[in-house]
XYZ file of C-alpha atoms in Angstrom:
189
model
C 10.440 -135.428 142.570
C 13.686 -135.168 144.551
C 13.058 -138.595 146.124
C 12.665 -140.175 142.681
C 15.963 -138.618 141.601
C 17.679 -139.879 144.749
C 16.347 -143.382 144.083
C 17.562 -143.197 140.478
C 20.995 -142.043 141.642
C 21.167 -144.921 144.138
C 20.245 -147.411 141.427
C 22.972 -145.970 139.185
C 25.508 -146.285 142.003
C 25.854 -142.510 142.221
C 25.830 -141.080 145.698
C 25.535 -137.743 147.379
C 28.734 -135.677 147.687
C 27.313 -134.208 150.911
C 27.172 -137.759 152.325
C 29.930 -139.633 150.479
C 30.645 -143.327 150.869
C 33.643 -144.150 153.019
C 35.765 -146.670 151.103
C 38.822 -148.533 152.398
C 41.395 -149.199 149.663
C 44.187 -151.668 150.374
C 46.552 -154.089 148.686
C 46.598 -157.194 150.898
C 48.796 -160.273 150.544
C 47.436 -163.792 151.086
C 48.789 -163.719 154.645
C 47.242 -160.326 155.465
C 50.491 -158.358 155.103
C 50.159 -154.813 153.775
C 53.618 -153.502 154.590
C 57.098 -154.061 155.924
C 59.258 -151.358 157.483
C 56.899 -148.641 156.162
C 57.157 -149.983 152.596
C 55.000 -152.210 150.411
C 56.867 -155.529 150.074
C 55.902 -155.874 146.390
C 55.611 -153.796 143.252
C 52.703 -154.311 140.879
C 52.249 -151.501 138.333
C 48.678 -152.722 137.662
C 47.814 -152.211 141.346
C 49.293 -148.717 141.360
C 47.363 -147.841 138.182
C 44.134 -149.215 139.697
C 44.702 -147.179 142.876
C 45.330 -144.040 140.829
C 42.184 -144.531 138.688
C 40.078 -145.145 141.776
C 41.267 -142.298 143.999
C 42.187 -139.474 141.611
C 39.829 -136.544 142.014
C 38.699 -137.680 145.473
C 39.765 -136.871 149.011
C 41.841 -139.529 150.764
C 42.257 -140.103 154.480
C 45.732 -141.308 155.338
C 47.837 -141.826 158.431
C 50.888 -139.657 158.960
C 53.498 -142.396 158.409
C 51.796 -143.596 155.231
C 51.446 -140.010 154.022
C 55.143 -139.332 154.667
C 56.122 -142.495 152.776
C 53.968 -141.491 149.800
C 55.218 -137.888 149.894
C 58.835 -139.121 149.890
C 58.152 -141.324 146.840
C 56.106 -138.867 144.770
C 57.584 -135.593 146.023
C 54.520 -134.402 147.947
C 50.839 -135.217 148.377
C 49.129 -137.431 145.815
C 48.259 -135.271 142.786
C 44.618 -134.250 142.208
C 43.542 -135.543 145.618
C 43.265 -133.825 148.966
C 45.180 -135.857 151.542
C 43.544 -135.602 154.959
C 46.428 -136.633 157.214
C 45.173 -138.193 160.431
C 47.781 -137.837 163.157
C 48.195 -137.364 166.881
C 51.308 -135.238 166.298
C 51.003 -131.556 166.983
C 51.140 -130.329 163.413
C 48.708 -128.114 161.583
C 47.778 -127.356 157.998
C 50.621 -124.809 157.698
C 53.127 -127.634 158.263
C 51.924 -129.468 155.138
C 52.122 -128.511 151.450
C 49.097 -127.567 149.361
C 46.985 -130.662 148.746
C 47.258 -131.920 152.324
C 45.407 -130.974 155.493
C 45.616 -132.234 159.074
C 43.033 -133.935 161.252
C 43.698 -135.026 164.824
C 40.546 -137.125 165.291
C 38.576 -139.559 163.136
C 35.480 -137.331 163.158
C 37.514 -134.328 162.040
C 39.098 -136.369 159.236
C 35.660 -137.464 158.029
C 34.317 -133.899 158.208
C 37.259 -132.444 156.274
C 37.116 -135.197 153.639
C 33.319 -134.871 153.313
C 33.652 -131.126 152.772
C 36.291 -131.732 150.107
C 34.109 -134.386 148.425
C 31.224 -131.902 148.285
C 33.509 -129.209 146.839
C 34.711 -131.676 144.190
C 31.216 -133.064 143.532
C 32.324 -136.653 144.180
C 30.505 -139.355 146.128
C 33.371 -141.218 147.809
C 36.140 -140.637 150.324
C 38.974 -143.163 150.222
C 40.818 -144.401 153.308
C 44.273 -145.472 152.139
C 46.105 -146.653 155.256
C 48.105 -147.578 157.222
C 46.955 -150.396 159.470
C 45.919 -148.204 162.410
C 43.884 -145.981 160.096
C 42.185 -148.974 158.463
C 41.303 -150.283 161.901
C 39.877 -146.914 162.959
C 37.599 -146.801 159.900
C 36.705 -150.466 159.364
C 33.492 -150.360 161.408
C 32.240 -147.229 159.674
C 33.252 -148.032 156.077
C 30.564 -148.487 153.435
C 32.824 -150.366 151.006
C 36.253 -151.915 150.723
C 38.291 -152.250 147.557
C 40.967 -154.870 148.164
C 43.710 -155.802 145.747
C 44.465 -159.445 146.440
C 48.243 -159.841 146.200
C 49.241 -163.425 145.261
C 52.174 -163.562 147.676
C 52.930 -164.390 151.314
C 55.722 -161.915 152.092
C 57.253 -161.232 155.461
C 55.933 -158.013 156.894
C 55.368 -156.091 160.085
C 52.044 -154.515 159.112
C 48.780 -156.339 158.473
C 45.314 -155.396 157.339
C 42.936 -155.652 160.319
C 40.828 -158.766 160.781
C 37.315 -158.249 159.427
C 34.091 -160.179 159.726
C 33.406 -161.702 156.302
C 29.750 -162.148 157.313
C 29.404 -158.353 157.513
C 30.479 -157.863 153.884
C 29.223 -158.937 150.448
C 31.504 -159.249 147.432
C 30.019 -156.990 144.751
C 32.659 -156.971 142.039
C 35.847 -158.797 141.100
C 38.102 -157.908 138.214
C 41.443 -159.463 137.455
C 44.640 -158.251 135.879
C 47.133 -161.078 135.548
C 47.662 -162.563 139.011
C 45.945 -159.657 140.780
C 42.292 -159.466 141.749
C 40.591 -156.157 142.528
C 37.661 -157.024 144.787
C 34.922 -154.639 145.902
C 33.037 -155.498 149.077
C 29.937 -153.706 150.320
C 28.799 -153.676 153.900
C 25.890 -156.124 154.315
C 22.631 -154.258 154.806
C 23.795 -151.384 152.612
C 22.543 -153.156 149.496
């Protein structure tokens, strides 16, 4: 009977918190830019609201610089999310406020986020940047949720190149000029 329930969950799009999907979430301009001088070179409230709806209640994996930028803007870690901060710096959990933990390797970040997902009973872990972190997780991600930004700003940080043949567009919703596009890794369907 457990196999039938697992198949039903898969059909409903519900996963297993013990084996959560790894989902990259990024806002990407037409020219691939995702940042400039550690800042987003645009401000779209609809994108921020979409990001909040998507990630709240889930663990997020984030690079140190991106984490520090977010913490400066919101006064600490993202609320109602555990931030797994992936860094090579010699810091530990005691150096971060409640709601954030450290990982020094990709595998450790995945393990800590997976444990948090299981504790929360959620079926996804979100990877939220920056560029180096996206690159480290691109080959192992199950899905990507990309906000298509209708601009071509100058910037020093780009989303990594990805093989469009390896991904299938599963959903597209729009809000004004923005498109929120969900891609699934081919073969995972």
